[in-house]
PDB file of C-alpha atoms in Angstrom:
ATOM      1  CA  ALA A   1     -24.907   4.768  21.258  1.00  0.00           C
ATOM      2  CA  MET A   2     -25.260   3.519  17.702  1.00  0.00           C
ATOM      3  CA  ALA A   3     -28.573   5.235  17.023  1.00  0.00           C
ATOM      4  CA  PRO A   4     -27.247   8.791  17.650  1.00  0.00           C
ATOM      5  CA  LEU A   5     -24.206   7.972  15.522  1.00  0.00           C
ATOM      6  CA  MET A   6     -26.444   6.746  12.703  1.00  0.00           C
ATOM      7  CA  ARG A   7     -28.539   9.908  12.957  1.00  0.00           C
ATOM      8  CA  ARG A   8     -25.453  12.117  12.868  1.00  0.00           C
ATOM      9  CA  ASP A   9     -24.099  10.145   9.932  1.00  0.00           C
ATOM     10  CA  LYS A  10     -27.357  10.434   8.039  1.00  0.00           C
ATOM     11  CA  ARG A  11     -27.555  14.180   8.756  1.00  0.00           C
ATOM     12  CA  ALA A  12     -23.985  14.606   7.491  1.00  0.00           C
ATOM     13  CA  LEU A  13     -24.765  12.798   4.231  1.00  0.00           C
ATOM     14  CA  VAL A  14     -27.962  14.775   3.716  1.00  0.00           C
ATOM     15  CA  ALA A  15     -26.176  18.060   4.417  1.00  0.00           C
ATOM     16  CA  ALA A  16     -23.385  17.179   1.999  1.00  0.00           C
ATOM     17  CA  ALA A  17     -25.868  16.214  -0.707  1.00  0.00           C
ATOM     18  CA  LEU A  18     -27.877  19.408  -0.238  1.00  0.00           C
ATOM     19  CA  ALA A  19     -24.743  21.524  -0.363  1.00  0.00           C
ATOM     20  CA  ILE A  20     -23.737  19.881  -3.639  1.00  0.00           C
ATOM     21  CA  LEU A  21     -27.171  20.462  -5.153  1.00  0.00           C
ATOM     22  CA  LEU A  22     -26.940  24.144  -4.255  1.00  0.00           C
ATOM     23  CA  VAL A  23     -23.691  24.726  -6.112  1.00  0.00           C
ATOM     24  CA  ILE A  24     -23.672  22.224  -9.000  1.00  0.00           C
ATOM     25  CA  PRO A  25     -25.916  22.944 -12.012  1.00  0.00           C
ATOM     26  CA  TRP A  26     -28.536  20.317 -12.749  1.00  0.00           C
ATOM     27  CA  GLY A  27     -26.901  19.598 -16.098  1.00  0.00           C
ATOM     28  CA  LEU A  28     -23.770  18.308 -14.396  1.00  0.00           C
ATOM     29  CA  SER A  29     -25.248  15.174 -12.852  1.00  0.00           C
ATOM     30  CA  PRO A  30     -22.033  13.118 -13.277  1.00  0.00           C
ATOM     31  CA  VAL A  31     -20.188  15.672 -11.150  1.00  0.00           C
ATOM     32  CA  ARG A  32     -22.949  15.616  -8.570  1.00  0.00           C
ATOM     33  CA  ASP A  33     -22.881  11.810  -8.511  1.00  0.00           C
ATOM     34  CA  TYR A  34     -19.114  11.846  -8.022  1.00  0.00           C
ATOM     35  CA  PHE A  35     -19.336  14.067  -4.961  1.00  0.00           C
ATOM     36  CA  GLU A  36     -22.188  12.018  -3.548  1.00  0.00           C
ATOM     37  CA  ARG A  37     -19.988   8.951  -3.821  1.00  0.00           C
ATOM     38  CA  GLN A  38     -17.148  10.842  -2.203  1.00  0.00           C
ATOM     39  CA  ALA A  39     -19.411  11.697   0.709  1.00  0.00           C
ATOM     40  CA  ALA A  40     -20.409   8.047   0.954  1.00  0.00           C
ATOM     41  CA  ALA A  41     -16.749   6.991   1.035  1.00  0.00           C
ATOM     42  CA  ASN A  42     -16.069   9.427   3.878  1.00  0.00           C
ATOM     43  CA  ALA A  43     -19.048   8.097   5.799  1.00  0.00           C
ATOM     44  CA  ALA A  44     -17.907   4.529   5.162  1.00  0.00           C
ATOM     45  CA  GLY A  45     -14.544   5.389   6.675  1.00  0.00           C
ATOM     46  CA  ARG A  46     -16.242   6.623   9.849  1.00  0.00           C
ATOM     47  CA  TRP A  47     -18.353   3.466  10.115  1.00  0.00           C
ATOM     48  CA  SER A  48     -15.224   1.347   9.557  1.00  0.00           C
ATOM     49  CA  LYS A  49     -13.537   3.105  12.443  1.00  0.00           C
ATOM     50  CA  VAL A  50     -16.505   2.374  14.698  1.00  0.00           C
ATOM     51  CA  TRP A  51     -16.419  -1.268  13.604  1.00  0.00           C
ATOM     52  CA  ALA A  52     -12.678  -1.535  14.250  1.00  0.00           C
ATOM     53  CA  GLU A  53     -12.964   0.052  17.681  1.00  0.00           C
ATOM     54  CA  THR A  54     -16.120  -1.675  18.913  1.00  0.00           C
ATOM     55  CA  GLY A  55     -16.635  -4.755  16.754  1.00  0.00           C
ATOM     56  CA  ASP A  56     -20.198  -3.588  16.121  1.00  0.00           C
ATOM     57  CA  LEU A  57     -21.707  -5.672  13.313  1.00  0.00           C
ATOM     58  CA  GLU A  58     -24.181  -2.971  12.329  1.00  0.00           C
ATOM     59  CA  ALA A  59     -21.277  -0.594  11.738  1.00  0.00           C
ATOM     60  CA  GLU A  60     -19.523  -3.299   9.700  1.00  0.00           C
ATOM     61  CA  GLU A  61     -22.564  -3.785   7.487  1.00  0.00           C
ATOM     62  CA  ARG A  62     -23.083  -0.057   7.012  1.00  0.00           C
ATOM     63  CA  ALA A  63     -19.421   0.482   6.094  1.00  0.00           C
ATOM     64  CA  GLY A  64     -19.636  -2.233   3.461  1.00  0.00           C
ATOM     65  CA  GLU A  65     -22.792  -0.795   1.935  1.00  0.00           C
ATOM     66  CA  LEU A  66     -21.297   2.681   1.686  1.00  0.00           C
ATOM     67  CA  PHE A  67     -17.949   1.502   0.294  1.00  0.00           C
ATOM     68  CA  ARG A  68     -19.725  -0.546  -2.371  1.00  0.00           C
ATOM     69  CA  PHE A  69     -21.884   2.441  -3.309  1.00  0.00           C
ATOM     70  CA  ALA A  70     -18.857   4.753  -3.392  1.00  0.00           C
ATOM     71  CA  THR A  71     -16.958   2.496  -5.812  1.00  0.00           C
ATOM     72  CA  ALA A  72     -19.883   1.258  -7.916  1.00  0.00           C
ATOM     73  CA  GLU A  73     -19.176   3.515 -10.905  1.00  0.00           C
ATOM     74  CA  GLY A  74     -15.411   3.096 -10.893  1.00  0.00           C
ATOM     75  CA  GLU A  75     -14.691   6.815 -10.558  1.00  0.00           C
ATOM     76  CA  ALA A  76     -14.192   6.643  -6.816  1.00  0.00           C
ATOM     77  CA  SER A  77     -11.292   8.354  -5.094  1.00  0.00           C
ATOM     78  CA  PRO A  78      -8.122   6.418  -4.199  1.00  0.00           C
ATOM     79  CA  ALA A  79      -9.203   6.556  -0.551  1.00  0.00           C
ATOM     80  CA  ALA A  80     -12.474   4.809  -1.407  1.00  0.00           C
ATOM     81  CA  TRP A  81     -10.680   1.900  -3.098  1.00  0.00           C
ATOM     82  CA  LEU A  82      -8.194   1.645  -0.244  1.00  0.00           C
ATOM     83  CA  GLY A  83     -11.051   1.717   2.241  1.00  0.00           C
ATOM     84  CA  LEU A  84     -13.016  -0.976   0.410  1.00  0.00           C
ATOM     85  CA  SER A  85      -9.938  -3.182   0.327  1.00  0.00           C
ATOM     86  CA  ALA A  86      -9.279  -2.637   4.033  1.00  0.00           C
ATOM     87  CA  TYR A  87     -12.924  -3.465   4.754  1.00  0.00           C
ATOM     88  CA  HIS A  88     -12.661  -6.807   2.930  1.00  0.00           C
ATOM     89  CA  ASN A  89      -9.275  -7.507   4.471  1.00  0.00           C
ATOM     90  CA  GLY A  90     -10.710  -6.932   7.933  1.00  0.00           C
ATOM     91  CA  ARG A  91     -13.340  -9.563   7.161  1.00  0.00           C
ATOM     92  CA  GLY A  92     -10.695 -12.023   5.989  1.00  0.00           C
ATOM     93  CA  GLU A  93     -11.856 -11.671   2.376  1.00  0.00           C
ATOM     94  CA  ARG A  94      -8.401 -11.520   0.813  1.00  0.00           C
ATOM     95  CA  VAL A  95      -9.554 -12.136  -2.764  1.00  0.00           C
ATOM     96  CA  GLU A  96     -12.069  -9.300  -2.622  1.00  0.00           C
ATOM     97  CA  ALA A  97      -9.515  -7.058  -0.922  1.00  0.00           C
ATOM     98  CA  GLU A  98      -7.088  -7.661  -3.788  1.00  0.00           C
ATOM     99  CA  LYS A  99      -9.783  -7.082  -6.424  1.00  0.00           C
ATOM    100  CA  ALA A 100     -10.580  -3.691  -4.899  1.00  0.00           C
ATOM    101  CA  LEU A 101      -6.920  -2.639  -5.061  1.00  0.00           C
ATOM    102  CA  VAL A 102      -6.505  -3.933  -8.610  1.00  0.00           C
ATOM    103  CA  LYS A 103      -9.505  -1.876  -9.734  1.00  0.00           C
ATOM    104  CA  GLY A 104      -8.319   1.188  -7.844  1.00  0.00           C
ATOM    105  CA  TRP A 105      -4.823   0.833  -9.318  1.00  0.00           C
ATOM    106  CA  MET A 106      -6.392   0.584 -12.801  1.00  0.00           C
ATOM    107  CA  TYR A 107      -8.322   3.821 -12.322  1.00  0.00           C
ATOM    108  CA  TRP A 108      -5.512   5.636 -10.481  1.00  0.00           C
ATOM    109  CA  PRO A 109      -2.198   4.269 -11.870  1.00  0.00           C
ATOM    110  CA  ALA A 110      -0.273   7.310 -10.653  1.00  0.00           C
ATOM    111  CA  ARG A 111      -1.389   6.929  -7.036  1.00  0.00           C
ATOM    112  CA  THR A 112       1.391   4.787  -5.642  1.00  0.00           C
ATOM    113  CA  GLU A 113      -0.283   4.331  -2.258  1.00  0.00           C
ATOM    114  CA  ILE A 114      -2.689   1.927  -3.954  1.00  0.00           C
ATOM    115  CA  GLY A 115       0.127   0.027  -5.640  1.00  0.00           C
ATOM    116  CA  LYS A 116       2.120  -0.190  -2.417  1.00  0.00           C
ATOM    117  CA  ARG A 117      -0.890  -1.581  -0.557  1.00  0.00           C
ATOM    118  CA  LEU A 118      -1.342  -4.121  -3.341  1.00  0.00           C
ATOM    119  CA  VAL A 119       2.309  -5.168  -3.036  1.00  0.00           C
ATOM    120  CA  ALA A 120       1.881  -5.684   0.718  1.00  0.00           C
ATOM    121  CA  LEU A 121      -1.337  -7.658   0.315  1.00  0.00           C
ATOM    122  CA  ARG A 122       0.160  -9.924  -2.343  1.00  0.00           C
ATOM    123  CA  LEU A 123       3.220 -10.539  -0.181  1.00  0.00           C
ATOM    124  CA  ASN A 124       0.967 -11.481   2.730  1.00  0.00           C
ATOM    125  CA  THR A 125      -0.970 -13.934   0.571  1.00  0.00           C
ATOM    126  CA  GLY A 126       2.145 -15.540  -0.921  1.00  0.00           C
ATOM    127  CA  ASN A 127       1.713 -14.107  -4.407  1.00  0.00           C
ATOM    128  CA  GLY A 128       5.324 -13.168  -4.981  1.00  0.00           C
ATOM    129  CA  GLU A 129       5.074 -12.890  -8.753  1.00  0.00           C
ATOM    130  CA  GLY A 130       2.123 -10.513  -8.486  1.00  0.00           C
ATOM    131  CA  ALA A 131       3.869  -8.518  -5.758  1.00  0.00           C
ATOM    132  CA  LEU A 132       6.985  -8.111  -7.922  1.00  0.00           C
ATOM    133  CA  GLU A 133       4.970  -7.059 -10.954  1.00  0.00           C
ATOM    134  CA  THR A 134       3.192  -4.392  -8.938  1.00  0.00           C
ATOM    135  CA  ALA A 135       6.361  -3.262  -7.159  1.00  0.00           C
ATOM    136  CA  LEU A 136       8.068  -2.618 -10.493  1.00  0.00           C
ATOM    137  CA  GLN A 137       5.014  -0.657 -11.642  1.00  0.00           C
ATOM    138  CA  VAL A 138       5.151   1.458  -8.479  1.00  0.00           C
ATOM    139  CA  LEU A 139       8.824   2.175  -9.112  1.00  0.00           C
ATOM    140  CA  GLU A 140       7.983   3.441 -12.594  1.00  0.00           C
ATOM    141  CA  GLN A 141       5.940   6.147 -10.856  1.00  0.00           C
ATOM    142  CA  ASP A 142       8.230   6.661  -7.844  1.00  0.00           C
ATOM    143  CA  PRO A 143      11.737   5.316  -8.581  1.00  0.00           C
ATOM    144  CA  HIS A 144      13.071   6.257  -5.143  1.00  0.00           C
ATOM    145  CA  ASP A 145      10.426   4.743  -2.852  1.00  0.00           C
ATOM    146  CA  ALA A 146      12.507   2.958  -0.196  1.00  0.00           C
ATOM    147  CA  ASP A 147       9.946   0.353   0.877  1.00  0.00           C
ATOM    148  CA  THR A 148       9.177  -0.672  -2.689  1.00  0.00           C
ATOM    149  CA  LEU A 149      12.843  -0.813  -3.668  1.00  0.00           C
ATOM    150  CA  HIS A 150      13.507  -3.076  -0.670  1.00  0.00           C
ATOM    151  CA  ASN A 151      10.620  -5.383  -1.585  1.00  0.00           C
ATOM    152  CA  ALA A 152      11.699  -5.492  -5.225  1.00  0.00           C
ATOM    153  CA  ILE A 153      15.268  -6.411  -4.253  1.00  0.00           C
ATOM    154  CA  ILE A 154      14.140  -9.399  -2.212  1.00  0.00           C
ATOM    155  CA  LEU A 155      11.606 -10.560  -4.789  1.00  0.00           C
ATOM    156  CA  LEU A 156      14.086 -10.266  -7.655  1.00  0.00           C
ATOM    157  CA  ALA A 157      16.812 -12.104  -5.731  1.00  0.00           C
ATOM    158  CA  ASP A 158      14.409 -14.891  -4.780  1.00  0.00           C
ATOM    159  CA  ARG A 159      13.742 -15.425  -8.477  1.00  0.00           C
ATOM    160  CA  GLY A 160      17.405 -15.574  -9.425  1.00  0.00           C
ATOM    161  CA  ARG A 161      17.399 -12.163 -11.065  1.00  0.00           C
ATOM    162  CA  ILE A 162      20.591 -11.222  -9.242  1.00  0.00           C
ATOM    163  CA  ASP A 163      21.855  -8.415 -11.479  1.00  0.00           C
ATOM    164  CA  GLU A 164      18.507  -6.646 -11.302  1.00  0.00           C
ATOM    165  CA  ALA A 165      18.347  -7.135  -7.540  1.00  0.00           C
ATOM    166  CA  LEU A 166      21.819  -5.620  -7.100  1.00  0.00           C
ATOM    167  CA  ASP A 167      20.888  -2.727  -9.379  1.00  0.00           C
ATOM    168  CA  HIS A 168      17.847  -1.989  -7.219  1.00  0.00           C
ATOM    169  CA  ALA A 169      19.988  -2.250  -4.073  1.00  0.00           C
ATOM    170  CA  ASP A 170      22.388   0.319  -5.533  1.00  0.00           C
ATOM    171  CA  ARG A 171      19.415   2.551  -6.287  1.00  0.00           C
ATOM    172  CA  LEU A 172      18.169   2.216  -2.713  1.00  0.00           C
ATOM    173  CA  ILE A 173      21.610   3.082  -1.308  1.00  0.00           C
ATOM    174  CA  ALA A 174      21.989   6.066  -3.644  1.00  0.00           C
ATOM    175  CA  ALA A 175      18.526   7.457  -2.879  1.00  0.00           C
ATOM    176  CA  HIS A 176      18.569   6.674   0.857  1.00  0.00           C
ATOM    177  CA  PRO A 177      22.181   6.455   2.070  1.00  0.00           C
ATOM    178  CA  LYS A 178      21.071   6.333   5.713  1.00  0.00           C
ATOM    179  CA  ASP A 179      18.704   3.397   5.163  1.00  0.00           C
ATOM    180  CA  ALA A 180      20.483   0.247   6.335  1.00  0.00           C
ATOM    181  CA  ARG A 181      18.253  -1.986   4.214  1.00  0.00           C
ATOM    182  CA  GLY A 182      20.058  -1.116   0.998  1.00  0.00           C
ATOM    183  CA  TYR A 183      23.439  -2.197   2.372  1.00  0.00           C
ATOM    184  CA  ASN A 184      21.981  -5.268   4.074  1.00  0.00           C
ATOM    185  CA  ASP A 185      20.140  -6.347   0.938  1.00  0.00           C
ATOM    186  CA  ARG A 186      23.181  -5.883  -1.264  1.00  0.00           C
ATOM    187  CA  GLY A 187      25.560  -7.568   1.164  1.00  0.00           C
ATOM    188  CA  ILE A 188      23.327 -10.576   1.703  1.00  0.00           C
ATOM    189  CA  ILE A 189      22.887 -11.115  -2.042  1.00  0.00           C
ATOM    190  CA  LEU A 190      26.642 -10.938  -2.594  1.00  0.00           C
ATOM    191  CA  ALA A 191      27.287 -13.325   0.300  1.00  0.00           C
ATOM    192  CA  ARG A 192      24.776 -15.832  -1.013  1.00  0.00           C
ATOM    193  CA  THR A 193      26.331 -15.725  -4.474  1.00  0.00           C
ATOM    194  CA  GLY A 194      29.806 -16.373  -3.096  1.00  0.00           C
ATOM    195  CA  ASP A 195      31.251 -12.863  -3.155  1.00  0.00           C
ATOM    196  CA  ALA A 196      32.375 -12.654   0.485  1.00  0.00           C
ATOM    197  CA  ALA A 197      34.752  -9.773  -0.165  1.00  0.00           C
ATOM    198  CA  GLY A 198      32.037  -7.709  -1.834  1.00  0.00           C
ATOM    199  CA  ALA A 199      29.597  -8.499   0.964  1.00  0.00           C
ATOM    200  CA  ARG A 200      32.134  -7.480   3.627  1.00  0.00           C
ATOM    201  CA  GLU A 201      32.851  -4.200   1.849  1.00  0.00           C
ATOM    202  CA  THR A 202      29.119  -3.491   1.549  1.00  0.00           C
ATOM    203  CA  PHE A 203      28.436  -4.124   5.244  1.00  0.00           C
ATOM    204  CA  GLN A 204      31.419  -1.961   6.207  1.00  0.00           C
ATOM    205  CA  ARG A 205      30.188   0.829   3.953  1.00  0.00           C
ATOM    206  CA  GLY A 206      26.754   0.508   5.563  1.00  0.00           C
ATOM    207  CA  LEU A 207      28.177   0.790   9.072  1.00  0.00           C
ATOM    208  CA  ALA A 208      30.057   3.917   8.018  1.00  0.00           C
ATOM    209  CA  ALA A 209      26.736   5.419   6.941  1.00  0.00           C
ATOM    210  CA  VAL A 210      24.625   3.968   9.780  1.00  0.00           C
ATOM    211  CA  PRO A 211      27.058   3.423  12.693  1.00  0.00           C
ATOM    212  CA  GLY A 212      26.175   0.690  15.147  1.00  0.00           C
ATOM    213  CA  HIS A 213      23.296  -0.753  13.168  1.00  0.00           C
ATOM    214  CA  PRO A 214      22.691  -4.219  14.703  1.00  0.00           C
ATOM    215  CA  GLY A 215      21.793  -6.022  11.464  1.00  0.00           C
ATOM    216  CA  LEU A 216      24.811  -4.705   9.585  1.00  0.00           C
ATOM    217  CA  THR A 217      27.080  -5.427  12.546  1.00  0.00           C
ATOM    218  CA  GLN A 218      25.803  -8.993  12.846  1.00  0.00           C
ATOM    219  CA  ASN A 219      26.144  -9.689   9.137  1.00  0.00           C
ATOM    220  CA  LEU A 220      29.657  -8.244   9.021  1.00  0.00           C
ATOM    221  CA  ASP A 221      30.694 -10.440  11.967  1.00  0.00           C
ATOM    222  CA  ARG A 222      29.314 -13.534  10.215  1.00  0.00           C
ATOM    223  CA  ILE A 223      31.152 -12.748   6.982  1.00  0.00           C
ATOM    224  CA  GLN A 224      34.400 -12.171   8.808  1.00  0.00           C
ATOM    225  CA  GLN A 225      34.045 -15.436  10.730  1.00  0.00           C
ATOM    226  CA  THR A 226      33.255 -17.503   7.645  1.00  0.00           C
ATOM    227  CA  SER A 227      36.138 -15.902   5.747  1.00  0.00           C
ATOM    228  CA  LYS A 228      38.766 -16.958   8.306  1.00  0.00           C
TER     229      LYS A 228
END
């Protein structure tokens, strides 16, 4: 089953390369190289899928080779950097996975999907400081991203930066009034800093926006019980 797939993959790469040569003047070799690396990244993604679905080690090796080729010159697409990172992550190579995202984020600072993946990876590896740094960079590009705002709130609060955490919670509520996380985050921070009345008001406001939400309901009940 692998041999036909390899032949099809090889034919696809050859066809893509030939098509590029037909339309790109010989004097534009950097452009031609870029598209060849793009084709390699696409092929690597297909091999990665085979590896993920079958556990085939030949597919794993081929995916790695193609991802490394696709990103060798640094001008790879965001998808290539994300794919290389996912490849390393799938092999348990967390350091290499992070390096791939850091490089991709350097080349594509406006592509927040790379930054968001880097935040998630750093959270999973316990690098809270790095995750916060990247989260704040993502928010410079996309100030209203709900997931990143939520992560930033927690990371800021954990570091005692309470005013900044509350500011980000207010931003999350304003941008996504139906997202319970903003109210929960804000209410929990206020409760932990001794402002029971403010926490209760926040949870009540959240339940008005997201009626019946279990987390908000539970937190409001706890605040009311502790305030008696």
